[in-house]
mmCIF file of C-alpha atoms in Angstrom:
data_model
loop_
_atom_site.group_PDB
_atom_site.id
_atom_site.type_symbol
_atom_site.label_atom_id
_atom_site.label_comp_id
_atom_site.label_asym_id
_atom_site.label_seq_id
_atom_site.Cartn_x
_atom_site.Cartn_y
_atom_site.Cartn_z
ATOM 1 C CA MET A 1 -47.246 32.077 15.248
ATOM 2 C CA LYS A 2 -43.635 32.954 16.113
ATOM 3 C CA TYR A 3 -44.278 36.506 14.900
ATOM 4 C CA ILE A 4 -47.313 36.940 17.174
ATOM 5 C CA ILE A 5 -45.363 35.644 20.173
ATOM 6 C CA ARG A 6 -42.590 38.138 19.420
ATOM 7 C CA VAL A 7 -45.123 40.974 19.152
ATOM 8 C CA ILE A 8 -46.564 40.063 22.552
ATOM 9 C CA LYS A 9 -43.089 39.791 24.089
ATOM 10 C CA TYR A 10 -42.044 43.200 22.769
ATOM 11 C CA PHE A 11 -45.300 44.799 23.858
ATOM 12 C CA VAL A 12 -44.816 43.498 27.399
ATOM 13 C CA TYR A 13 -41.118 44.480 27.345
ATOM 14 C CA ILE A 14 -41.788 48.047 26.163
ATOM 15 C CA SER A 15 -44.621 48.444 28.665
ATOM 16 C CA LEU A 16 -42.482 47.185 31.546
ATOM 17 C CA ILE A 17 -39.579 49.478 30.623
ATOM 18 C CA MET A 18 -41.884 52.506 30.466
ATOM 19 C CA THR A 19 -43.528 51.567 33.768
ATOM 20 C CA LEU A 20 -40.144 51.093 35.411
ATOM 21 C CA ILE A 21 -38.948 54.492 34.172
ATOM 22 C CA LEU A 22 -42.068 56.217 35.491
ATOM 23 C CA VAL A 23 -41.823 54.457 38.872
ATOM 24 C CA VAL A 24 -38.163 55.440 39.265
ATOM 25 C CA LEU A 25 -38.872 59.041 38.276
ATOM 26 C CA ALA A 26 -41.824 59.223 40.682
ATOM 27 C CA ALA A 27 -39.850 57.629 43.514
ATOM 28 C CA ALA A 28 -36.992 60.078 42.973
ATOM 29 C CA GLY A 29 -39.436 62.986 43.061
ATOM 30 C CA PHE A 30 -38.812 64.177 39.498
ATOM 31 C CA ILE A 31 -42.445 63.695 38.506
ATOM 32 C CA SER A 32 -45.707 63.619 40.395
ATOM 33 C CA LYS A 33 -47.095 60.333 41.652
ATOM 34 C CA ASP A 34 -50.573 61.294 40.460
ATOM 35 C CA ILE A 35 -51.334 59.775 37.050
ATOM 36 C CA ASN A 36 -53.682 62.677 36.260
ATOM 37 C CA VAL A 37 -50.699 65.035 36.543
ATOM 38 C CA ILE A 38 -48.234 62.789 34.666
ATOM 39 C CA PHE A 39 -50.503 62.396 31.615
ATOM 40 C CA ARG A 40 -52.761 65.077 30.174
ATOM 41 C CA ASP A 41 -55.851 62.841 30.091
ATOM 42 C CA GLY A 42 -54.904 60.795 33.160
ATOM 43 C CA TYR A 43 -56.071 57.192 33.054
ATOM 44 C CA ARG A 44 -57.708 57.711 29.630
ATOM 45 C CA SER A 45 -54.215 58.219 28.195
ATOM 46 C CA LEU A 46 -53.169 54.687 29.108
ATOM 47 C CA TRP A 47 -55.069 53.012 26.267
ATOM 48 C CA LYS A 48 -53.540 55.501 23.776
ATOM 49 C CA ILE A 49 -50.073 54.808 25.107
ATOM 50 C CA GLY A 50 -50.792 51.068 25.010
ATOM 51 C CA ALA A 51 -51.939 51.363 21.389
ATOM 52 C CA MET A 52 -48.715 53.167 20.463
ATOM 53 C CA PHE A 53 -46.638 50.507 22.221
ATOM 54 C CA LEU A 54 -48.603 47.792 20.421
ATOM 55 C CA ALA A 55 -47.997 49.487 17.061
ATOM 56 C CA VAL A 56 -44.246 49.603 17.694
ATOM 57 C CA ALA A 57 -44.238 46.016 18.972
ATOM 58 C CA ALA A 58 -46.172 44.867 15.888
ATOM 59 C CA VAL A 59 -43.658 46.392 13.481
ATOM 60 C CA TYR A 60 -40.382 45.681 15.293
ATOM 61 C CA PRO A 61 -40.127 41.905 14.663
ATOM 62 C CA ARG A 62 -40.384 42.547 10.921
ATOM 63 C CA PHE A 63 -37.213 44.649 10.995
ATOM 64 C CA GLY A 64 -35.546 43.229 14.095
ATOM 65 C CA PHE A 65 -35.159 39.694 12.715
ATOM 66 C CA THR A 66 -33.697 38.613 9.404
ATOM 67 C CA LYS A 67 -32.291 35.746 7.368
ATOM 68 C CA ARG A 68 -29.118 36.251 5.318
ATOM 69 C CA GLY A 69 -26.839 34.014 3.333
ATOM 70 C CA ALA A 70 -23.217 33.449 4.343
ATOM 71 C CA ILE A 71 -20.968 32.188 1.581
ATOM 72 C CA ILE A 72 -18.771 29.477 3.057
ATOM 73 C CA LEU A 73 -17.325 27.115 0.501
ATOM 74 C CA GLY A 74 -16.450 23.544 1.338
ATOM 75 C CA GLU A 75 -17.924 20.289 2.515
ATOM 76 C CA TYR A 76 -19.957 20.392 5.715
ATOM 77 C CA LYS A 77 -17.641 17.975 7.523
ATOM 78 C CA ASP A 78 -14.681 20.236 6.685
ATOM 79 C CA ILE A 79 -16.238 23.521 7.823
ATOM 80 C CA ARG A 80 -18.446 22.401 10.727
ATOM 81 C CA ASP A 81 -15.783 22.582 13.432
ATOM 82 C CA GLY A 82 -14.638 26.001 12.198
ATOM 83 C CA VAL A 83 -18.206 27.330 12.364
ATOM 84 C CA VAL A 84 -18.765 25.931 15.867
ATOM 85 C CA ASP A 85 -15.431 27.397 17.060
ATOM 86 C CA PHE A 86 -16.280 30.773 15.496
ATOM 87 C CA MET A 87 -19.635 30.846 17.268
ATOM 88 C CA LYS A 88 -18.058 29.702 20.547
ATOM 89 C CA ASP A 89 -15.604 32.626 20.324
ATOM 90 C CA ARG A 90 -18.628 34.938 20.131
ATOM 91 C CA ASN A 91 -20.236 33.435 23.257
ATOM 92 C CA TYR A 92 -22.704 31.150 21.512
ATOM 93 C CA VAL A 93 -23.155 27.497 22.408
ATOM 94 C CA LEU A 94 -24.392 24.788 20.085
ATOM 95 C CA GLU A 95 -27.952 24.065 21.134
ATOM 96 C CA LYS A 96 -28.738 21.345 18.616
ATOM 97 C CA GLU A 97 -27.648 19.957 15.292
ATOM 98 C CA GLU A 98 -30.097 18.509 12.791
ATOM 99 C CA GLY A 99 -28.322 17.046 9.821
ATOM 100 C CA GLU A 100 -26.258 19.919 8.433
ATOM 101 C CA ASN A 101 -28.264 22.617 10.240
ATOM 102 C CA LEU A 102 -26.848 24.200 13.399
ATOM 103 C CA TYR A 103 -28.718 26.078 16.141
ATOM 104 C CA PHE A 104 -26.915 28.273 18.659
ATOM 105 C CA ARG A 105 -27.907 30.200 21.811
ATOM 106 C CA GLN A 106 -26.125 32.879 23.787
ATOM 107 C CA LYS A 107 -23.989 31.429 26.574
ATOM 108 C CA SER A 108 -24.694 34.239 29.045
ATOM 109 C CA VAL A 109 -28.092 34.227 30.740
ATOM 110 C CA LEU A 110 -27.846 38.018 31.112
ATOM 111 C CA ASN A 111 -27.389 38.455 27.339
ATOM 112 C CA ARG A 112 -30.279 36.080 26.738
ATOM 113 C CA ALA A 113 -32.522 37.985 29.151
ATOM 114 C CA THR A 114 -31.745 41.384 27.614
ATOM 115 C CA ARG A 115 -32.809 39.943 24.261
ATOM 116 C CA MET A 116 -35.967 38.490 25.817
ATOM 117 C CA PHE A 117 -34.653 35.001 25.115
ATOM 118 C CA GLU A 118 -34.881 35.677 21.370
ATOM 119 C CA ASP A 119 -31.175 34.962 21.000
ATOM 120 C CA ARG A 120 -31.275 31.818 18.847
ATOM 121 C CA ILE A 121 -29.130 31.878 15.740
ATOM 122 C CA SER A 122 -29.896 29.177 13.211
ATOM 123 C CA LEU A 123 -27.517 28.215 10.427
ATOM 124 C CA THR A 124 -29.365 26.338 7.699
ATOM 125 C CA ARG A 125 -27.117 24.589 5.187
ATOM 126 C CA ASP A 126 -27.249 25.791 1.595
ATOM 127 C CA LEU A 127 -25.201 24.989 -1.505
ATOM 128 C CA SER A 128 -23.106 28.124 -1.060
ATOM 129 C CA GLY A 129 -22.742 27.926 2.712
ATOM 130 C CA PHE A 130 -25.417 28.727 5.291
ATOM 131 C CA TYR A 131 -28.494 30.856 5.728
ATOM 132 C CA VAL A 132 -28.113 32.608 9.072
ATOM 133 C CA GLU A 133 -31.345 33.572 10.839
ATOM 134 C CA GLY A 134 -31.851 35.590 14.029
ATOM 135 C CA LEU A 135 -31.700 39.157 15.360
ATOM 136 C CA THR A 136 -30.690 41.480 12.521
ATOM 137 C CA LYS A 137 -27.711 43.047 14.289
ATOM 138 C CA ASP A 138 -26.347 39.634 15.292
ATOM 139 C CA VAL A 139 -26.950 38.071 11.879
ATOM 140 C CA THR A 140 -25.151 40.909 10.100
ATOM 141 C CA ARG A 141 -22.162 40.708 12.435
ATOM 142 C CA LEU A 142 -21.977 36.909 12.258
ATOM 143 C CA VAL A 143 -22.375 36.645 8.465
ATOM 144 C CA TYR A 144 -19.523 39.076 7.835
ATOM 145 C CA GLY A 145 -17.374 37.377 10.459
ATOM 146 C CA LEU A 146 -17.998 33.881 9.105
ATOM 147 C CA GLU A 147 -17.324 34.932 5.526
ATOM 148 C CA TYR A 148 -14.112 36.687 6.546
ATOM 149 C CA LYS A 149 -12.911 33.736 8.618
ATOM 150 C CA PHE A 150 -13.467 31.204 5.868
ATOM 151 C CA LYS A 151 -12.224 33.500 3.114
ATOM 152 C CA GLU A 152 -9.045 34.041 5.154
ATOM 153 C CA GLY A 153 -8.589 30.302 5.609
ATOM 154 C CA GLU A 154 -9.194 29.750 1.888
ATOM 155 C CA GLU A 155 -6.478 32.238 0.918
ATOM 156 C CA GLU A 156 -3.956 30.506 3.182
ATOM 157 C CA THR A 157 -4.460 27.167 1.383
ATOM 158 C CA GLN A 158 -3.919 28.634 -2.087
#
């Protein structure tokens, strides 16, 4: 169900961006205001364009979201505060905590809006650390950062 909601969100987002671009270009006088001039088949082109946007929106969530493991050794009670501080430094706030699982959201409403409010990062506890789930670019950045932070702290204690 979450996947279908994301597809719909991205379809609407892509459609709105394209509409906004066309309106700005038409208002500035760079393109004609007549849809029959803008598109070769006029209004009949809209369903083709919509189908292309739907195809992109249907595929994007598969590659745009991921789940990766972050190796963070130690007891949960020992590493929890370090994880929360790390996420706070990257403008995330703790949304909720369920047992040893942590859920974060972007602090900035503007950042949340540009990500269509798909900014949740979930850290699910695992034997070797956490599984981090969310937007692929954020997950990659956060996993490497968390591993580096806790590896660095581990080397200092040895």
